[in-house]
Amino acid sequence: MNTYDIQGKRIWVTGHRGMVGSAIVRRLESQNCVVLTSSRSEVDLRNSVDVKSWMSFNKPDVVIIAAAKVGGILANSLYPADFIYDNLAIATNVIHESYKSQVEKLIFLGSSCIYPKFAPQPIPEASLLTGPLEPTNEWYAIAKIAGIKLCQAYAKQHGANFISAMPTNLYGPGDNYNLETSHVLPALIRKFHEAKVNDHQSVTIWGTGTPLREFMHVDDLANAIVFLIEKYSGYEHINIGSGEEITIDKLSKLVAEVVGFKGSLEFDRTKPDGTPRKLMDSSRLNAMGWKPSIKISNGISDAYKSFLSIQA
Ligand code: GFB
C-alpha cells in the first residue's frame, strides 16, 4: 500500500467553516502540517479565475474538497439548479486547478446519495450508475458523480493522485439547524429541543418514519479522510460508512430521549421519505484497517451539547 506522508505539507481544506471542513481542521491540529483555509470573500470556488489565482499564490500540496452546496431532502428538491450548478462548478474548478498547480494529493468528497434508489444493500462501490437515482436529490448526486469521474479522468490521463470518498449521512458540531434546509438529525435535535423548552405536546416528523438511514459522526469522518489521504491512491471511489443504520422513527425516539422530550410524535406524510434505505458496504475501507469509533447514541449527545452551546 503506497503511503503519502502529510507531515510538513501545505493542506488546503476547502469549506473549512462547514461541519465537515471544521472537523477536518480540528483533526489536522494534532498533525505537523500547514492548514490553509480560504473564506468565500477570498475565493468563490465556483469562479475558476479565483481558484487559479488563489492556488498559484498559496501553492497547496494537498487539497481536500469538503466545500459543497449541501442540504436535506427538502432543500435538494426545492433548489435543483443551485445544487447541480454549485457542486459541479466547485468540483470542476478545484480538481482542474489542482492538476494545473501539480497538487500532490487531492480527495473529493461525495455522498451515499450517488447510488441508485434501489441499489442492493449494503451498497458496494460497484453499484454506481447501475440504476435510476432517487429523484429528490438526483441533481446533487449527478454533480458528485461528475466529481468522481473528474478525479478518475485526471488520474487516468495525467497520473494525478486524486481520490474520491463517499461518506454516509453525517452529523455533529457545526451542523445546519435551519429546519427547511437541514438534514434529519439536526432537524430532530432542534425540533425536540424547542418542543421541550416551549412545553409542546407533540413534534412533527416528515414522511412515514419507516426509511432507514446510516449515520456517522463528523469526527469519525475526519479521521477516515486523513487515513485515506495517507493510505489510499486507488482509482475507484471508496465508501465511508458506519455500518449502523436506524429507522427515522427509532432515530426520532433516540433524539427525543437524549434531548429529554416526553411528548408524542406525529408523521407528516405530505413530506417525502426519499430513498427507502442507503446503507453502504464499507468493507473495502475496513479491510484497509479503518473503523469508526463514535456510536450514534454518544454522537447524538455530543451533537446536542454543541447545539446548546450555539443557543447560549
Ligand atoms: O436527512 P434527510 O433530509 O436526507 O432525510 P436524505 C432523511 C429522512 O428523514 C427522510 C426524514 O426520509 C426525511 O423525510 N425526516 C423526518 C426529515 N423528519 C425530518 C426533518 O424534520 N427534516 C429532514 N431533513 N428530514 C440527503 C440528500 O437525503 O442525504 C443529500 O438529499 C445528501 O443530497 C444527504 O446526500 C446525505 O438522507 O433523505
PDB file of C-alpha atoms in Angstrom, residues 132-294:
ATOM      1  CA  PRO A 132     -32.047   5.279 -11.597  1.00  0.00           C
ATOM      2  CA  LEU A 133     -31.230   7.752  -8.833  1.00  0.00           C
ATOM      3  CA  GLU A 134     -33.512   8.943  -6.006  1.00  0.00           C
ATOM      4  CA  PRO A 135     -35.446  11.850  -7.682  1.00  0.00           C
ATOM      5  CA  THR A 136     -35.314  14.182  -4.639  1.00  0.00           C
ATOM      6  CA  ASN A 137     -31.530  14.508  -4.805  1.00  0.00           C
ATOM      7  CA  GLU A 138     -30.520  13.422  -8.301  1.00  0.00           C
ATOM      8  CA  TRP A 139     -29.169  16.906  -9.062  1.00  0.00           C
ATOM      9  CA  TYR A 140     -26.683  16.813  -6.184  1.00  0.00           C
ATOM     10  CA  ALA A 141     -25.940  13.145  -6.949  1.00  0.00           C
ATOM     11  CA  ILE A 142     -25.073  13.853 -10.602  1.00  0.00           C
ATOM     12  CA  ALA A 143     -22.706  16.645  -9.554  1.00  0.00           C
ATOM     13  CA  LYS A 144     -20.990  14.324  -7.068  1.00  0.00           C
ATOM     14  CA  ILE A 145     -20.755  11.503  -9.632  1.00  0.00           C
ATOM     15  CA  ALA A 146     -19.135  14.014 -12.004  1.00  0.00           C
ATOM     16  CA  GLY A 147     -16.582  14.778  -9.266  1.00  0.00           C
ATOM     17  CA  ILE A 148     -15.706  11.100  -9.003  1.00  0.00           C
ATOM     18  CA  LYS A 149     -15.313  10.899 -12.772  1.00  0.00           C
ATOM     19  CA  LEU A 150     -13.167  14.052 -12.841  1.00  0.00           C
ATOM     20  CA  CYS A 151     -10.758  12.534 -10.301  1.00  0.00           C
ATOM     21  CA  GLN A 152     -10.623   9.308 -12.316  1.00  0.00           C
ATOM     22  CA  ALA A 153     -10.075  11.160 -15.606  1.00  0.00           C
ATOM     23  CA  TYR A 154      -7.169  13.230 -14.240  1.00  0.00           C
ATOM     24  CA  ALA A 155      -5.672  10.112 -12.659  1.00  0.00           C
ATOM     25  CA  LYS A 156      -6.016   8.188 -15.939  1.00  0.00           C
ATOM     26  CA  GLN A 157      -4.806  10.905 -18.349  1.00  0.00           C
ATOM     27  CA  HIS A 158      -2.288  12.769 -16.162  1.00  0.00           C
ATOM     28  CA  GLY A 159      -1.385  10.305 -13.388  1.00  0.00           C
ATOM     29  CA  ALA A 160      -2.847  12.706 -10.778  1.00  0.00           C
ATOM     30  CA  ASN A 161      -3.063  11.235  -7.255  1.00  0.00           C
ATOM     31  CA  PHE A 162      -6.704  12.350  -6.939  1.00  0.00           C
ATOM     32  CA  ILE A 163      -9.086  10.111  -4.969  1.00  0.00           C
ATOM     33  CA  SER A 164     -12.753  10.325  -4.020  1.00  0.00           C
ATOM     34  CA  ALA A 165     -14.656   9.146  -0.967  1.00  0.00           C
ATOM     35  CA  MET A 166     -18.396   8.768  -0.325  1.00  0.00           C
ATOM     36  CA  PRO A 167     -19.441   9.472   3.278  1.00  0.00           C
ATOM     37  CA  THR A 168     -22.809   8.331   4.623  1.00  0.00           C
ATOM     38  CA  ASN A 169     -25.277  10.753   6.306  1.00  0.00           C
ATOM     39  CA  LEU A 170     -23.246  12.906   8.691  1.00  0.00           C
ATOM     40  CA  TYR A 171     -23.986  14.828  11.889  1.00  0.00           C
ATOM     41  CA  GLY A 172     -22.076  16.603  14.631  1.00  0.00           C
ATOM     42  CA  PRO A 173     -20.705  20.007  15.707  1.00  0.00           C
ATOM     43  CA  GLY A 174     -21.235  22.807  13.189  1.00  0.00           C
ATOM     44  CA  ASP A 175     -24.318  21.180  11.656  1.00  0.00           C
ATOM     45  CA  ASN A 176     -27.035  23.193   9.890  1.00  0.00           C
ATOM     46  CA  TYR A 177     -30.161  23.606  12.075  1.00  0.00           C
ATOM     47  CA  ASN A 178     -32.312  25.532   9.612  1.00  0.00           C
ATOM     48  CA  LEU A 179     -35.492  23.436   9.508  1.00  0.00           C
ATOM     49  CA  GLU A 180     -36.075  23.948   5.772  1.00  0.00           C
ATOM     50  CA  THR A 181     -32.572  23.115   4.515  1.00  0.00           C
ATOM     51  CA  SER A 182     -31.109  20.802   7.178  1.00  0.00           C
ATOM     52  CA  HIS A 183     -30.702  17.031   7.300  1.00  0.00           C
ATOM     53  CA  VAL A 184     -32.904  14.925   9.534  1.00  0.00           C
ATOM     54  CA  LEU A 185     -30.714  14.509  12.613  1.00  0.00           C
ATOM     55  CA  PRO A 186     -30.034  18.209  13.316  1.00  0.00           C
ATOM     56  CA  ALA A 187     -33.687  18.971  12.463  1.00  0.00           C
ATOM     57  CA  LEU A 188     -34.841  16.478  15.106  1.00  0.00           C
ATOM     58  CA  ILE A 189     -32.437  17.911  17.713  1.00  0.00           C
ATOM     59  CA  ARG A 190     -33.836  21.399  17.147  1.00  0.00           C
ATOM     60  CA  LYS A 191     -37.499  20.294  16.958  1.00  0.00           C
ATOM     61  CA  PHE A 192     -37.345  18.248  20.160  1.00  0.00           C
ATOM     62  CA  HIS A 193     -35.365  20.913  21.998  1.00  0.00           C
ATOM     63  CA  GLU A 194     -37.821  23.672  21.063  1.00  0.00           C
ATOM     64  CA  ALA A 195     -40.807  21.441  21.916  1.00  0.00           C
ATOM     65  CA  LYS A 196     -39.271  20.679  25.319  1.00  0.00           C
ATOM     66  CA  VAL A 197     -38.457  24.269  26.261  1.00  0.00           C
ATOM     67  CA  ASN A 198     -41.869  25.502  24.988  1.00  0.00           C
ATOM     68  CA  ASP A 199     -43.716  22.613  26.629  1.00  0.00           C
ATOM     69  CA  HIS A 200     -45.311  21.417  23.320  1.00  0.00           C
ATOM     70  CA  GLN A 201     -47.053  18.027  23.493  1.00  0.00           C
ATOM     71  CA  SER A 202     -46.010  16.684  20.066  1.00  0.00           C
ATOM     72  CA  VAL A 203     -43.354  17.030  17.351  1.00  0.00           C
ATOM     73  CA  THR A 204     -43.964  16.548  13.613  1.00  0.00           C
ATOM     74  CA  ILE A 205     -41.642  14.163  11.785  1.00  0.00           C
ATOM     75  CA  TRP A 206     -41.531  14.243   7.970  1.00  0.00           C
ATOM     76  CA  GLY A 207     -42.612  11.191   5.955  1.00  0.00           C
ATOM     77  CA  THR A 208     -43.652   7.826   7.359  1.00  0.00           C
ATOM     78  CA  GLY A 209     -40.705   7.262   9.717  1.00  0.00           C
ATOM     79  CA  THR A 210     -40.015   3.921   8.004  1.00  0.00           C
ATOM     80  CA  PRO A 211     -36.936   4.836   5.861  1.00  0.00           C
ATOM     81  CA  LEU A 212     -33.629   3.564   7.136  1.00  0.00           C
ATOM     82  CA  ARG A 213     -30.552   5.802   7.293  1.00  0.00           C
ATOM     83  CA  GLU A 214     -26.931   5.143   8.169  1.00  0.00           C
ATOM     84  CA  PHE A 215     -25.220   7.849  10.217  1.00  0.00           C
ATOM     85  CA  MET A 216     -21.631   8.772  11.053  1.00  0.00           C
ATOM     86  CA  HIS A 217     -20.287  11.443  13.406  1.00  0.00           C
ATOM     87  CA  VAL A 218     -18.255  14.019  11.518  1.00  0.00           C
ATOM     88  CA  ASP A 219     -15.178  13.488  13.749  1.00  0.00           C
ATOM     89  CA  ASP A 220     -15.079   9.850  12.602  1.00  0.00           C
ATOM     90  CA  LEU A 221     -15.283  11.069   9.012  1.00  0.00           C
ATOM     91  CA  ALA A 222     -12.377  13.480   9.552  1.00  0.00           C
ATOM     92  CA  ASN A 223     -10.268  10.576  10.819  1.00  0.00           C
ATOM     93  CA  ALA A 224     -11.215   8.466   7.813  1.00  0.00           C
ATOM     94  CA  ILE A 225     -10.279  11.294   5.423  1.00  0.00           C
ATOM     95  CA  VAL A 226      -6.770  11.697   6.879  1.00  0.00           C
ATOM     96  CA  PHE A 227      -6.399   7.901   6.854  1.00  0.00           C
ATOM     97  CA  LEU A 228      -7.322   7.762   3.121  1.00  0.00           C
ATOM     98  CA  ILE A 229      -5.078  10.702   2.164  1.00  0.00           C
ATOM     99  CA  GLU A 230      -2.160   8.815   3.675  1.00  0.00           C
ATOM    100  CA  LYS A 231      -3.070   5.264   2.669  1.00  0.00           C
ATOM    101  CA  TYR A 232      -5.244   5.230  -0.470  1.00  0.00           C
ATOM    102  CA  SER A 233      -4.434   6.102  -4.069  1.00  0.00           C
ATOM    103  CA  GLY A 234      -6.921   3.858  -5.817  1.00  0.00           C
ATOM    104  CA  TYR A 235      -8.874   4.723  -8.957  1.00  0.00           C
ATOM    105  CA  GLU A 236     -12.287   3.679  -7.583  1.00  0.00           C
ATOM    106  CA  HIS A 237     -14.209   5.874  -5.111  1.00  0.00           C
ATOM    107  CA  ILE A 238     -14.413   4.430  -1.607  1.00  0.00           C
ATOM    108  CA  ASN A 239     -17.372   4.248   0.795  1.00  0.00           C
ATOM    109  CA  ILE A 240     -17.049   5.708   4.300  1.00  0.00           C
ATOM    110  CA  GLY A 241     -19.953   4.298   6.304  1.00  0.00           C
ATOM    111  CA  SER A 242     -20.513   3.318   9.913  1.00  0.00           C
ATOM    112  CA  GLY A 243     -22.500   0.170   9.127  1.00  0.00           C
ATOM    113  CA  GLU A 244     -25.011   1.403  11.766  1.00  0.00           C
ATOM    114  CA  GLU A 245     -28.478   2.089  10.308  1.00  0.00           C
ATOM    115  CA  ILE A 246     -31.706   3.064  12.060  1.00  0.00           C
ATOM    116  CA  THR A 247     -35.286   3.860  11.017  1.00  0.00           C
ATOM    117  CA  ILE A 248     -36.308   7.514  11.159  1.00  0.00           C
ATOM    118  CA  ASP A 249     -38.939   6.516  13.718  1.00  0.00           C
ATOM    119  CA  LYS A 250     -36.351   4.918  16.051  1.00  0.00           C
ATOM    120  CA  LEU A 251     -33.928   7.809  15.439  1.00  0.00           C
ATOM    121  CA  SER A 252     -36.662  10.249  16.478  1.00  0.00           C
ATOM    122  CA  LYS A 253     -37.220   8.337  19.719  1.00  0.00           C
ATOM    123  CA  LEU A 254     -33.452   8.259  20.375  1.00  0.00           C
ATOM    124  CA  VAL A 255     -33.081  12.018  19.839  1.00  0.00           C
ATOM    125  CA  ALA A 256     -36.194  12.725  21.954  1.00  0.00           C
ATOM    126  CA  GLU A 257     -34.640  10.687  24.778  1.00  0.00           C
ATOM    127  CA  VAL A 258     -31.270  12.484  24.540  1.00  0.00           C
ATOM    128  CA  VAL A 259     -32.996  15.899  24.467  1.00  0.00           C
ATOM    129  CA  GLY A 260     -35.442  14.944  27.215  1.00  0.00           C
ATOM    130  CA  PHE A 261     -38.677  15.469  25.233  1.00  0.00           C
ATOM    131  CA  LYS A 262     -41.517  13.378  26.659  1.00  0.00           C
ATOM    132  CA  GLY A 263     -44.353  14.185  24.229  1.00  0.00           C
ATOM    133  CA  SER A 264     -45.642  12.320  21.158  1.00  0.00           C
ATOM    134  CA  LEU A 265     -44.521  12.050  17.524  1.00  0.00           C
ATOM    135  CA  GLU A 266     -46.756  12.901  14.557  1.00  0.00           C
ATOM    136  CA  PHE A 267     -45.843  11.881  10.995  1.00  0.00           C
ATOM    137  CA  ASP A 268     -46.460  14.328   8.118  1.00  0.00           C
ATOM    138  CA  ARG A 269     -46.951  12.077   5.120  1.00  0.00           C
ATOM    139  CA  THR A 270     -47.122  15.056   2.760  1.00  0.00           C
ATOM    140  CA  LYS A 271     -43.331  15.247   3.113  1.00  0.00           C
ATOM    141  CA  PRO A 272     -41.136  12.855   1.047  1.00  0.00           C
ATOM    142  CA  ASP A 273     -39.481   9.757   2.512  1.00  0.00           C
ATOM    143  CA  GLY A 274     -36.783   9.794  -0.173  1.00  0.00           C
ATOM    144  CA  THR A 275     -34.816   6.626  -0.729  1.00  0.00           C
ATOM    145  CA  PRO A 276     -36.052   3.750   1.465  1.00  0.00           C
ATOM    146  CA  ARG A 277     -32.551   2.749   2.561  1.00  0.00           C
ATOM    147  CA  LYS A 278     -28.907   3.637   1.780  1.00  0.00           C
ATOM    148  CA  LEU A 279     -26.652   1.502   3.949  1.00  0.00           C
ATOM    149  CA  MET A 280     -23.216   1.415   2.353  1.00  0.00           C
ATOM    150  CA  ASP A 281     -20.814  -1.511   2.166  1.00  0.00           C
ATOM    151  CA  SER A 282     -17.629  -0.073   3.670  1.00  0.00           C
ATOM    152  CA  SER A 283     -15.750  -3.383   3.788  1.00  0.00           C
ATOM    153  CA  ARG A 284     -13.011  -2.097   1.428  1.00  0.00           C
ATOM    154  CA  LEU A 285     -12.199   0.719   3.849  1.00  0.00           C
ATOM    155  CA  ASN A 286     -12.500  -1.568   6.875  1.00  0.00           C
ATOM    156  CA  ALA A 287     -10.166  -4.095   5.207  1.00  0.00           C
ATOM    157  CA  MET A 288      -7.572  -1.304   4.886  1.00  0.00           C
ATOM    158  CA  GLY A 289      -7.646  -1.026   8.688  1.00  0.00           C
ATOM    159  CA  TRP A 290     -10.074   1.825   9.443  1.00  0.00           C
ATOM    160  CA  LYS A 291     -13.279   1.657  11.506  1.00  0.00           C
ATOM    161  CA  PRO A 292     -15.429   4.407  13.077  1.00  0.00           C
ATOM    162  CA  SER A 293     -15.426   4.743  16.860  1.00  0.00           C
ATOM    163  CA  ILE A 294     -18.360   7.047  17.778  1.00  0.00           C
TER     164      ILE A 294
END
